[in-house]
Short mmCIF file of C-alpha atoms in Angstrom, two decimals:
data_model
loop_
_atom_site.label_atom_id
_atom_site.label_comp_id
_atom_site.label_asym_id
_atom_site.label_seq_id
_atom_site.Cartn_x
_atom_site.Cartn_y
_atom_site.Cartn_z
CA MET A 291 -6.11 -7.60 -2.67
CA SER A 292 -3.28 -10.31 -4.06
CA LEU A 293 -1.32 -11.52 -1.01
CA LEU A 294 1.60 -9.86 -2.03
CA ASP A 295 -0.17 -6.54 -1.78
CA VAL A 296 -0.69 -7.52 1.63
CA ILE A 297 2.71 -8.41 2.64
CA GLY A 298 4.04 -5.25 -0.37
CA PRO A 299 4.42 -3.31 -1.75
CA VAL A 300 8.58 -3.36 -1.85
CA MET A 301 8.66 1.01 -1.70
CA VAL A 302 11.03 3.71 -0.61
CA GLY A 303 9.45 4.74 3.20
CA PRO A 304 8.22 6.47 5.43
CA SER A 305 4.03 5.33 4.01
CA SER A 306 2.63 2.89 1.59
CA SER A 307 -0.21 5.18 1.54
CA HIS A 308 1.39 8.64 2.28
CA THR A 309 4.57 7.72 -0.43
CA ALA A 310 3.64 4.67 -1.80
CA GLY A 311 0.52 4.60 -2.51
CA ALA A 312 0.66 8.45 -4.31
CA CYS A 313 3.86 7.79 -6.31
CA ARG A 314 0.68 5.09 -8.02
CA LEU A 315 -1.57 7.95 -8.79
CA ALA A 316 0.88 10.15 -11.05
CA LEU A 317 2.40 6.77 -11.99
CA LEU A 318 -0.81 6.15 -13.59
CA ALA A 319 -1.66 10.36 -14.58
CA ARG A 320 2.07 10.13 -16.53
CA HIS A 321 0.99 6.82 -18.00
CA ALA A 322 -2.75 8.42 -18.90
CA LEU A 323 -1.10 11.48 -20.64
CA ALA A 324 0.55 8.86 -22.43
CA ARG A 325 3.69 11.64 -23.70
CA PRO A 326 6.82 13.65 -21.22
CA PRO A 327 5.05 16.20 -19.16
CA ARG A 328 6.91 19.60 -18.53
CA GLU A 329 4.14 21.00 -16.03
CA ALA A 330 3.04 18.90 -12.86
CA ARG A 331 0.73 20.58 -11.29
CA PHE A 332 -0.21 18.50 -7.17
CA ASP A 333 -4.00 20.42 -5.32
CA LEU A 334 -4.07 18.31 -2.52
CA HIS A 335 -5.93 17.00 -0.27
CA GLY A 336 -7.31 16.56 3.67
CA SER A 337 -4.86 14.10 5.27
CA PHE A 338 -2.08 14.57 2.11
CA ALA A 339 -2.14 17.71 2.36
CA LYS A 340 -1.66 17.68 6.34
CA THR A 341 1.23 15.86 6.13
CA ALA A 342 2.67 15.63 2.38
CA GLN A 343 6.41 16.89 2.97
CA GLY A 344 6.67 14.50 6.38
CA HIS A 345 6.07 11.65 4.00
CA GLY A 346 7.16 12.13 1.29
CA THR A 347 4.26 12.68 -0.11
CA ASP A 348 5.49 15.95 -2.56
CA LEU A 349 8.52 13.53 -3.20
CA ALA A 350 6.77 10.74 -4.69
CA LEU A 351 4.29 12.50 -6.57
CA VAL A 352 7.00 13.40 -8.86
CA ALA A 353 8.58 9.97 -9.46
CA GLY A 354 5.41 9.20 -10.32
CA VAL A 355 5.11 11.94 -13.09
CA LEU A 356 8.74 11.02 -13.86
CA GLY A 357 7.38 7.40 -14.70
CA PHE A 358 9.32 6.08 -11.75
CA PRO A 359 7.63 3.44 -9.44
CA PRO A 360 7.18 2.95 -5.36
CA ASP A 361 10.08 1.04 -5.01
CA ASP A 362 13.06 3.68 -6.76
CA PRO A 363 15.48 5.10 -4.62
CA ARG A 364 15.24 7.90 -7.43
CA ILE A 365 12.07 8.78 -5.24
CA ARG A 366 14.50 10.52 -2.81
CA SER A 367 15.80 12.71 -5.12
CA ALA A 368 12.64 13.91 -6.99
CA PHE A 369 12.48 17.30 -7.12
CA ALA A 370 16.91 17.69 -8.55
CA ILE A 371 15.71 15.35 -11.48
CA GLY A 372 12.00 16.68 -12.41
CA ALA A 373 14.30 20.25 -12.53
CA GLU A 374 17.44 18.50 -14.50
CA ALA A 375 14.33 17.19 -16.56
CA GLY A 376 13.01 20.24 -17.13
CA LEU A 377 9.31 18.88 -14.78
CA ARG A 378 7.47 22.52 -13.62
CA THR A 379 5.90 21.64 -10.33
CA THR A 380 3.25 23.25 -9.12
CA PHE A 381 1.77 22.17 -5.50
CA ALA A 382 -1.09 23.68 -3.30
CA THR A 383 -3.86 23.38 -1.14
CA ALA A 384 -7.74 21.89 -2.17
CA ASP A 385 -10.58 21.37 -0.36
CA LEU A 386 -12.00 18.31 -3.69
CA GLY A 387 -15.54 17.18 -1.78
CA ASP A 388 -16.07 13.97 0.96
CA VAL A 389 -12.81 12.11 -0.12
CA HIS A 390 -10.76 10.20 1.70
CA PRO A 391 -8.51 11.95 3.23
CA ASN A 392 -5.87 11.25 1.01
CA SER A 393 -6.66 12.47 -2.28
CA VAL A 394 -5.08 14.13 -4.92
CA ARG A 395 -5.95 16.09 -8.31
CA ILE A 396 -3.39 16.10 -10.56
CA THR A 397 -2.59 17.83 -13.52
CA LEU A 398 0.32 17.47 -16.15
CA THR A 399 1.04 19.15 -19.17
CA ALA A 400 2.80 17.88 -21.99
CA ASP A 401 4.88 20.15 -25.08
CA ASP A 402 2.26 20.48 -27.59
CA GLY A 403 -0.52 21.48 -25.23
CA ALA A 404 -2.01 18.08 -23.83
CA THR A 405 -3.84 17.89 -20.53
CA THR A 406 -4.57 15.13 -18.42
CA ARG A 407 -6.05 16.04 -15.33
CA LEU A 408 -6.61 12.96 -13.03
CA THR A 409 -8.35 12.28 -9.21
CA GLY A 410 -7.90 10.19 -6.63
CA SER A 411 -6.64 9.03 -3.24
CA SER A 412 -5.34 5.80 -1.96
CA LEU A 413 -6.72 3.91 0.26
CA GLY A 414 -4.35 2.20 2.91
CA GLY A 415 -1.47 -0.19 1.56
CA GLY A 416 -0.11 1.68 -1.64
CA ILE A 417 -3.90 0.03 -2.99
CA VAL A 418 -5.03 4.03 -5.31
CA ARG A 419 -7.86 4.22 -6.58
CA VAL A 420 -8.71 7.33 -9.34
CA PHE A 421 -11.89 8.64 -9.22
CA ALA A 422 -12.57 11.19 -12.09
CA LEU A 423 -10.15 12.01 -15.07
CA ASP A 424 -10.46 14.80 -17.75
CA GLY A 425 -13.36 15.90 -15.47
CA PHE A 426 -15.54 12.15 -16.13
CA HIS A 427 -17.14 10.11 -13.49
CA ILE A 428 -14.97 6.70 -13.79
CA GLU A 429 -13.42 4.57 -11.54
CA PHE A 430 -10.15 2.47 -11.65
CA GLY A 431 -7.20 0.66 -9.19
CA GLY A 432 -4.40 0.21 -11.37
CA GLY A 433 -4.41 -3.27 -10.26
CA SER A 434 -5.55 -4.34 -13.98
CA PRO A 435 -3.97 -2.75 -17.57
CA THR A 436 -6.79 0.24 -18.18
CA LEU A 437 -7.80 1.28 -20.87
CA LEU A 438 -9.45 4.72 -21.12
CA VAL A 439 -11.54 5.58 -23.76
CA ARG A 440 -12.35 8.94 -24.93
CA HIS A 441 -15.60 9.32 -27.14
CA ARG A 442 -18.53 10.73 -28.50
CA ASP A 443 -21.27 10.08 -27.09
CA THR A 444 -22.71 8.60 -29.77
CA PRO A 445 -24.95 4.85 -29.70
CA GLY A 446 -23.52 1.54 -29.59
CA VAL A 447 -19.41 3.04 -28.93
CA ILE A 448 -19.85 0.83 -25.10
CA ALA A 449 -21.38 -2.78 -27.28
CA ARG A 450 -18.42 -2.16 -29.92
CA VAL A 451 -15.85 -1.33 -27.28
CA ALA A 452 -16.98 -4.60 -25.03
CA ARG A 453 -16.67 -6.52 -28.81
CA VAL A 454 -13.19 -6.20 -29.76
CA ILE A 455 -12.02 -6.34 -26.20
CA ALA A 456 -14.64 -9.98 -26.22
CA ASP A 457 -13.28 -10.69 -29.53
CA ASP A 458 -9.91 -10.37 -28.66
CA GLU A 459 -10.10 -12.64 -25.26
CA ILE A 460 -10.30 -10.54 -22.78
CA ASN A 461 -11.79 -10.73 -19.73
CA ILE A 462 -13.43 -6.95 -18.13
CA ALA A 463 -13.45 -6.21 -14.73
CA THR A 464 -14.91 -3.24 -14.33
CA LEU A 465 -15.58 -1.07 -16.84
CA TYR A 466 -16.46 3.22 -16.18
CA SER A 467 -18.85 5.60 -18.36
CA ALA A 468 -19.52 8.64 -18.40
CA ARG A 469 -20.27 11.64 -20.26
CA GLN A 470 -20.83 15.48 -20.27
CA ARG A 471 -24.29 16.04 -21.23
CA ARG A 472 -25.78 13.64 -24.26
CA GLY A 473 -24.30 13.50 -27.15
CA GLY A 474 -21.29 15.44 -26.20
CA GLU A 475 -18.20 14.07 -25.48
CA ALA A 476 -17.39 10.96 -23.25
CA MET A 477 -14.93 9.09 -21.42
CA MET A 478 -14.86 4.69 -21.16
CA SER A 479 -12.51 3.72 -18.28
CA VAL A 480 -12.37 -0.39 -18.82
CA GLU A 481 -9.71 -2.25 -16.16
CA ILE A 482 -8.95 -6.31 -18.10
CA ASP A 483 -7.51 -9.16 -17.38
CA ARG A 484 -4.35 -8.76 -20.10
CA PRO A 485 -3.15 -5.76 -21.95
CA LEU A 486 -4.83 -5.78 -25.36
CA SER A 487 -3.67 -7.09 -28.42
CA GLU A 488 -1.63 -4.36 -31.19
CA PRO A 489 -4.64 -4.60 -33.90
CA ALA A 490 -7.74 -4.92 -31.42
CA SER A 491 -5.95 -1.71 -30.05
CA ALA A 492 -5.45 -0.11 -33.90
CA TYR A 493 -8.95 -1.16 -34.54
CA LEU A 494 -10.56 0.25 -31.20
CA GLU A 495 -7.80 3.26 -32.34
CA HIS A 496 -9.58 4.34 -36.16
CA LEU A 497 -13.29 3.84 -35.07
CA PRO A 498 -14.88 7.05 -36.07
CA SER A 499 -16.61 7.55 -32.87
CA VAL A 500 -13.68 7.41 -31.04
CA LEU A 501 -11.41 10.37 -30.03
CA TRP A 502 -8.64 8.90 -28.18
CA LEU A 503 -7.28 5.88 -26.61
CA ARG A 504 -4.36 4.80 -23.50
CA HIS A 505 -2.90 2.14 -22.27
CA LEU A 506 -2.50 2.00 -18.43
CA PRO A 507 -0.03 -0.96 -17.77
CA GLU A 508 -1.44 -2.26 -14.81
CA VAL A 509 0.86 -0.41 -11.67
CA LEU A 510 0.55 -2.15 -8.49
CA SER A 511 3.22 -4.52 -8.97
CA ALA A 512 5.58 -2.05 -10.64
CA THR A 513 9.16 -2.34 -9.83
CA SER A 514 11.90 -0.59 -9.48
CA ASP A 515 14.05 -3.37 -12.18
CA GLY A 516 10.97 -4.01 -13.82
CA ALA A 517 9.67 -7.16 -12.78
CA HIS A 518 5.77 -7.53 -12.21
CA VAL A 519 4.60 -10.47 -9.94
CA ALA A 520 0.92 -11.31 -9.82
CA ALA A 521 -1.12 -9.12 -11.34
CA ALA A 522 -3.93 -7.81 -8.31
CA THR A 523 -7.11 -6.39 -8.62
CA ALA A 524 -7.85 -3.48 -5.72
CA GLU A 525 -10.94 -4.62 -4.08
CA ALA A 526 -13.14 -2.46 -2.27
CA PRO A 527 -13.86 -3.09 1.19
CA ALA A 528 -17.70 -4.03 1.57
CA MET C 92 -13.04 -16.78 2.78
CA THR C 93 -13.23 -15.74 6.88
CA LEU C 94 -11.49 -16.54 9.94
CA ALA C 95 -14.20 -19.31 10.95
CA GLU C 96 -13.82 -20.44 7.89
CA LEU C 97 -10.55 -20.49 7.21
CA ALA C 98 -9.29 -22.00 11.28
CA ALA C 99 -11.89 -24.82 10.24
CA ALA C 100 -9.49 -25.90 7.54
CA LYS C 101 -7.67 -29.28 8.65
CA GLY C 102 -3.96 -28.74 8.19
CA LEU C 103 -1.59 -25.81 7.68
CA ALA C 104 -3.62 -22.34 7.79
CA SER C 105 -0.95 -21.54 5.18
CA ASP C 106 -2.30 -23.50 2.28
CA ALA C 107 -5.81 -23.19 3.24
CA VAL C 108 -4.81 -19.94 2.50
CA LEU C 109 -3.23 -20.46 -0.95
CA ALA C 110 -6.09 -23.15 -2.00
CA ASP C 111 -7.91 -20.50 -1.03
CA GLN C 112 -6.90 -17.58 -3.83
CA GLY C 113 -6.83 -20.12 -6.41
CA LEU C 114 -4.70 -19.80 -8.66
CA ASP C 115 -3.17 -22.54 -11.19
CA ASP C 116 0.51 -23.56 -11.43
CA ALA C 117 2.09 -20.86 -12.41
CA GLU C 118 -0.13 -18.46 -10.82
CA ARG C 119 0.76 -19.77 -7.02
CA ALA C 120 4.31 -20.05 -8.51
CA ALA C 121 3.93 -16.72 -9.48
CA LEU C 122 3.22 -16.39 -5.54
CA LEU C 123 5.42 -17.96 -4.30
CA ALA C 124 8.50 -16.30 -6.43
CA GLY C 125 6.16 -12.85 -4.89
CA MET C 126 6.83 -13.99 -1.51
CA ARG C 127 11.07 -15.36 -1.20
CA GLU C 128 11.77 -12.16 -3.79
CA ARG C 129 9.64 -9.60 -0.31
CA LEU C 130 11.07 -12.46 2.68
CA ARG C 131 14.97 -11.58 1.05
CA GLU C 132 13.35 -7.48 1.18
CA MET C 133 12.50 -7.94 4.80
CA ARG C 134 16.24 -9.91 6.32
CA ALA C 135 17.73 -6.40 3.98
CA SER C 136 15.52 -3.21 6.03
CA ILE C 137 17.22 -5.44 8.69
CA ASP C 138 20.31 -6.08 7.85
CA ARG C 139 20.20 -2.13 6.57
CA GLY C 140 18.96 -0.70 9.91
CA LEU C 141 21.26 -3.13 13.28
CA ALA C 142 23.92 -0.91 10.99
CA SER C 143 23.03 2.48 10.10
CA ASP C 144 22.94 5.32 12.89
CA ALA C 145 22.04 8.07 10.05
CA PRO C 146 19.14 9.98 11.64
CA SER C 147 15.60 10.07 9.78
CA ARG C 148 14.30 13.16 7.97
CA THR C 149 13.18 14.79 11.46
CA GLY C 150 15.74 13.14 13.34
CA MET C 151 14.23 11.58 15.44
CA VAL C 152 14.53 8.39 15.20
CA GLY C 153 17.66 6.54 13.17
CA TRP C 154 19.99 4.77 15.91
CA ASN C 155 17.54 3.48 18.22
CA ALA C 156 17.59 0.37 16.15
CA LYS C 157 21.81 0.18 16.90
CA GLY C 158 21.44 0.61 19.18
CA LEU C 159 19.44 -1.75 20.93
CA TRP C 160 21.35 -4.79 19.31
CA GLN C 161 24.26 -3.11 20.35
CA ALA C 162 23.87 -2.80 24.20
CA ASP C 163 23.84 -5.09 26.80
CA ASP C 164 21.26 -8.20 27.39
CA LEU C 165 20.25 -7.55 31.71
CA LEU C 166 17.45 -9.28 31.80
CA GLN C 167 18.99 -12.25 29.15
CA THR C 168 15.85 -12.50 27.35
CA PRO C 169 17.87 -12.61 23.53
CA LEU C 170 14.50 -13.36 21.78
CA LEU C 171 13.13 -10.11 23.59
CA LYS C 172 15.55 -8.17 22.18
CA ARG C 173 16.40 -10.03 18.22
CA VAL C 174 12.48 -9.23 17.75
CA GLN C 175 12.34 -5.88 19.45
CA ALA C 176 15.32 -4.72 17.23
CA TYR C 177 14.59 -6.11 13.87
CA ALA C 178 10.89 -4.74 14.11
CA MET C 179 12.88 -1.54 14.98
CA ALA C 180 15.31 -2.00 11.87
CA VAL C 181 12.91 -1.85 9.19
CA ASN C 182 10.80 1.03 10.34
CA GLU C 183 14.49 2.93 11.20
CA GLU C 184 14.65 2.26 6.94
CA ASN C 185 12.20 3.05 6.79
CA ALA C 186 11.58 6.96 8.45
CA ARG C 187 15.25 7.33 5.85
CA MET C 188 12.62 6.53 2.49
CA GLY C 189 15.16 4.23 2.07
CA ARG C 190 13.08 -0.05 0.90
CA ILE C 191 11.15 -1.56 3.06
CA VAL C 192 8.14 -4.29 2.20
CA ALA C 193 4.39 -2.68 3.60
CA ALA C 194 3.69 -4.82 5.91
CA PRO C 195 0.35 -4.27 4.92
CA THR C 196 1.19 -0.21 6.42
CA ALA C 197 4.93 0.76 5.91
CA GLY C 198 4.09 2.56 8.78
CA SER C 199 3.20 -1.33 10.52
CA ALA C 200 5.93 -3.04 7.83
CA GLY C 201 9.15 -3.43 11.20
CA THR C 202 6.02 -6.08 13.03
CA VAL C 203 6.25 -9.17 11.48
CA PRO C 204 9.38 -9.69 9.80
CA GLY C 205 10.52 -8.13 13.69
CA ALA C 206 8.76 -11.20 15.31
CA LEU C 207 8.77 -13.55 12.48
CA LEU C 208 12.67 -13.69 11.61
CA GLY C 209 13.42 -13.19 14.28
CA VAL C 210 12.36 -15.60 15.91
CA GLY C 211 13.19 -17.94 13.14
CA ASP C 212 16.45 -16.75 14.17
CA HIS C 213 16.44 -17.06 17.74
CA LEU C 214 15.41 -20.97 16.55
CA GLY C 215 17.35 -21.57 13.40
CA ILE C 216 15.53 -21.71 11.05
CA ASP C 217 15.74 -21.49 8.09
CA ASP C 218 14.77 -19.12 5.42
CA GLU C 219 12.94 -21.36 3.41
CA ARG C 220 10.72 -22.25 5.31
CA LEU C 221 9.49 -18.99 6.28
CA VAL C 222 8.40 -18.59 3.51
CA ALA C 223 4.54 -20.57 3.75
CA PRO C 224 4.12 -18.50 7.32
CA LEU C 225 4.77 -15.20 4.95
CA VAL C 226 1.92 -16.55 2.77
CA LEU C 227 -0.66 -17.18 6.19
CA ALA C 228 -0.31 -13.45 7.37
CA ALA C 229 -1.01 -11.67 3.71
CA GLY C 230 -3.56 -14.15 4.17
CA ILE C 231 -4.33 -12.42 7.81
CA GLY C 232 -4.63 -9.33 6.06
CA ALA C 233 -6.44 -9.59 3.08
CA ILE C 234 -8.82 -11.20 5.51
CA ILE C 235 -9.00 -8.10 7.74
CA SER C 236 -8.72 -5.93 4.54
CA LYS C 237 -11.73 -7.13 3.50
CA THR C 238 -13.91 -5.54 6.21
CA MET C 239 -11.90 -2.57 6.81
CA PHE C 240 -10.27 -0.08 5.40
CA ILE C 241 -6.04 -1.08 6.84
CA ALA C 242 -4.64 2.56 7.09
CA GLY C 243 -4.42 4.58 10.46
CA SER C 244 -6.43 7.70 8.40
CA THR C 245 -9.46 5.43 7.94
CA GLY C 246 -9.05 3.60 11.33
CA GLY C 247 -7.03 4.72 13.72
CA CYS C 248 -3.14 2.54 14.21
CA GLN C 249 -4.80 -0.48 15.58
CA ALA C 250 -6.34 -1.09 11.79
CA GLU C 251 -1.75 -0.58 11.19
CA ILE C 252 -0.40 -2.75 13.46
CA GLY C 253 -3.17 -3.80 15.00
CA SER C 254 -3.36 -5.82 11.31
CA SER C 255 -0.20 -6.23 11.28
CA ALA C 256 0.94 -8.16 14.99
CA ALA C 257 -2.28 -10.27 13.88
CA MET C 258 -1.13 -11.67 10.41
CA ALA C 259 2.88 -12.10 12.05
CA ALA C 260 0.68 -13.45 15.50
CA ALA C 261 -0.42 -16.03 12.87
CA ALA C 262 2.67 -16.74 11.20
CA VAL C 263 4.55 -16.93 13.67
CA THR C 264 2.04 -20.09 15.39
CA GLU C 265 2.10 -22.04 12.05
CA LEU C 266 5.76 -21.80 11.62
CA LEU C 267 5.89 -22.62 15.93
CA GLY C 268 3.85 -26.42 14.63
CA GLY C 269 0.43 -24.64 15.51
CA ASP C 270 -2.61 -26.32 13.09
CA ALA C 271 -5.05 -24.13 12.00
CA ASN C 272 -7.24 -23.05 14.95
CA ALA C 273 -4.31 -22.03 16.73
CA SER C 274 -2.82 -19.95 14.30
CA VAL C 275 -6.53 -17.91 13.18
CA HIS C 276 -6.86 -17.69 17.69
CA ALA C 277 -3.66 -16.56 18.04
CA ALA C 278 -4.22 -13.59 15.15
CA ALA C 279 -7.53 -12.57 17.05
CA MET C 280 -6.25 -12.69 20.36
CA ALA C 281 -3.60 -10.02 19.44
CA LEU C 282 -6.65 -7.92 17.73
CA MET C 283 -8.46 -8.08 20.55
CA ASN C 284 -5.30 -6.39 22.37
CA THR C 285 -4.46 -3.63 20.50
CA ILE C 286 -8.25 -2.87 19.77
CA GLY C 287 -8.42 1.39 20.46
CA LEU C 288 -5.05 2.79 19.68
CA VAL C 289 -5.23 6.08 18.12
CA CYS C 290 -2.67 6.69 15.27
CA ASP C 291 -1.42 9.92 16.33
CA PRO C 292 2.22 10.19 14.71
CA VAL C 293 4.74 13.61 15.93
CA GLY C 294 4.54 16.58 12.96
CA GLY C 295 2.38 13.37 10.91
CA TYR C 296 5.80 11.67 10.26
CA VAL C 297 6.02 8.80 10.48
CA GLU C 298 8.75 8.33 13.27
CA VAL C 299 7.08 9.08 17.29
CA PRO C 300 5.85 6.26 17.99
CA CYS C 301 5.79 4.88 15.04
CA VAL C 302 9.35 3.08 15.14
CA SER C 303 9.26 1.64 18.96
CA ARG C 304 6.09 1.15 18.57
CA ASN C 305 6.30 -2.08 15.95
CA ALA C 306 8.91 -3.25 18.09
CA PHE C 307 6.32 -3.50 20.99
CA PHE C 308 4.54 -5.37 18.55
CA ALA C 309 5.78 -7.57 17.07
CA VAL C 310 6.62 -8.73 20.21
CA HIS C 311 2.66 -8.98 21.26
CA ALA C 312 2.75 -10.94 18.46
CA VAL C 313 4.87 -13.35 19.73
CA SER C 314 3.21 -13.40 22.61
CA SER C 315 -0.14 -14.40 20.77
CA ALA C 316 1.32 -17.06 19.49
CA GLN C 317 2.46 -18.34 23.09
CA LEU C 318 -0.27 -18.81 24.24
CA ALA C 319 -2.18 -19.58 21.11
CA LEU C 320 0.13 -22.52 20.57
CA ALA C 321 -0.19 -23.54 24.39
CA GLY C 322 -3.91 -24.21 23.38
CA LEU C 323 -5.61 -21.28 24.73
CA THR C 324 -8.32 -19.06 22.50
CA SER C 325 -10.08 -16.56 21.78
CA VAL C 326 -14.09 -16.51 23.16
CA ILE C 327 -15.23 -14.24 21.32
CA PRO C 328 -14.76 -15.44 16.92
CA PRO C 329 -12.08 -13.94 15.43
CA ASP C 330 -14.68 -12.91 13.15
CA GLU C 331 -15.97 -10.49 15.25
CA VAL C 332 -13.06 -8.91 16.81
CA VAL C 333 -13.08 -7.68 13.09
CA GLN C 334 -15.49 -5.97 13.27
CA ALA C 335 -15.40 -4.98 16.88
CA MET C 336 -11.72 -2.88 15.44
CA ALA C 337 -14.07 -1.94 12.00
CA SER C 338 -16.38 -0.38 14.98
CA VAL C 339 -14.03 0.60 17.48
CA GLY C 340 -12.53 3.01 13.71
CA ARG C 341 -14.97 4.46 12.72
CA LEU C 342 -15.65 5.94 16.73
CA LEU C 343 -12.26 7.65 16.42
CA PRO C 344 -12.37 11.03 15.99
CA PRO C 345 -10.40 12.41 13.04
CA GLU C 346 -8.00 14.12 14.80
CA LEU C 347 -7.04 10.43 16.38
CA ARG C 348 -6.61 9.47 12.90
CA GLU C 349 -3.41 9.90 11.18
CA THR C 350 -4.00 14.46 10.93
CA GLY C 351 -1.00 14.19 12.94
CA GLU C 352 -4.31 16.56 15.65
CA GLY C 353 -4.23 14.97 18.37
CA GLY C 354 -2.46 12.24 21.15
CA ILE C 355 1.34 12.15 21.19
CA ALA C 356 1.22 14.53 18.91
CA ALA C 357 -0.49 16.97 20.39
CA THR C 358 0.80 17.64 23.54
CA PRO C 359 3.55 20.38 23.68
CA THR C 360 6.27 18.67 22.98
CA GLY C 361 5.13 17.08 19.64
CA ARG C 362 4.05 20.39 18.25
CA ARG C 363 7.37 22.46 18.86
CA ILE C 364 8.40 19.82 17.68
CA ALA C 365 5.74 19.97 14.18
CA LEU C 366 6.55 23.55 14.20
CA GLU C 367 10.27 22.74 13.86
CA MET C 368 10.11 20.24 11.32
CA ALA C 369 7.60 23.02 9.24
CA ARG C 370 10.20 25.66 9.45
#
């Protein structure tokens, strides 16, 4: 964990886990959809369900979906701004199973029918962890640029993706991969130390086994003035 | 790095924390620039908080910092008053959904600025000299977070305010000339005397007891620095104190971990307020 995550983030109150963390999870979902959402559904679990309104979790989630970082004063008026932008929102309570008490499942739908379903937890101090995307169990924390690769489960795809990242001289921090079934569709999340170059990204996108590719920026240092301070990787306690 | 390793460092603890990060020159400059920015944000939130009596979202808090700041200092302890007022100013801003710096969390955001800027202003110390102690505060928080999640929902309030008080205690100790050993023991003594504190916010809102608690634990941090600067140390090694806090966190029932279902939150008045707010 970076020292600027301990003394930080600079954020709109009142709770680093329930406000800033919620905003970051929604921001990651927004980047995973990679287009403006028309509908957002939030299934709140545990403490998120119990104390959502008191901590402004609901406002922060909508703000994140609108692309606002955790220190953005517009979080306070996120409902009005969302409604003006034509964003439809639904909040529900859900039991997401044996997960961290501050967890949420975010389902976004765009005008073209594209959807993203992201499930993650806010671990404290604004640190977040995503553990499922579109039904695949993959993990990332938003502390590094992250590649999401939806692909067909064929031999060599993971090696191919890793090779392209290596040729770009980028280090891989974490890599998670999951598939629906043998030979079905699969998903990979790759946290990398800096964003992938344009040509490498274009090459990956055109591989026959790759269905789509998404670039998630590092969100732990995202601020409303666009300034990005030292990148950080969230680490769970040992 | 463990607290024992940090305590054994020659010279300032903040230098040891920085060295342990393994940063190149550019990364080091970015980190220090980030800390300066957070210091400015802390000061801005204190200034706004001391000047405002606007109610929080629930109306339970909002005028405490300004009220104390403007009250007569009957005890004639200006440091005490300043530290308490600064800490509450930050947490009342937080409760109004204003901009604050989580340190390490938003609910405990007033402790470090209350103690560090409070002592700095009391002694007329320039803000630039607070940057290194703030780095140390972050380093202490990072070490604690390797053992336990710093969140009321997993470890109770001790995890949040205990960590912030430990961080602040170390920072104030270094600011006043304490070496690495003194700074780490200040953190350990602050932590040891926070163990067991539960997270029981009324209605689940980060207001009661959170706002006044930051005032109390900013003072707690200054107390701990005072003992450490006089050469007092923790008999139990600092790393073992962190382990003890983590184990107590695991023993706490869910009712006492930020669910708003135990302690002060579960009093008849606490429950009534929660019901009124839900409507």
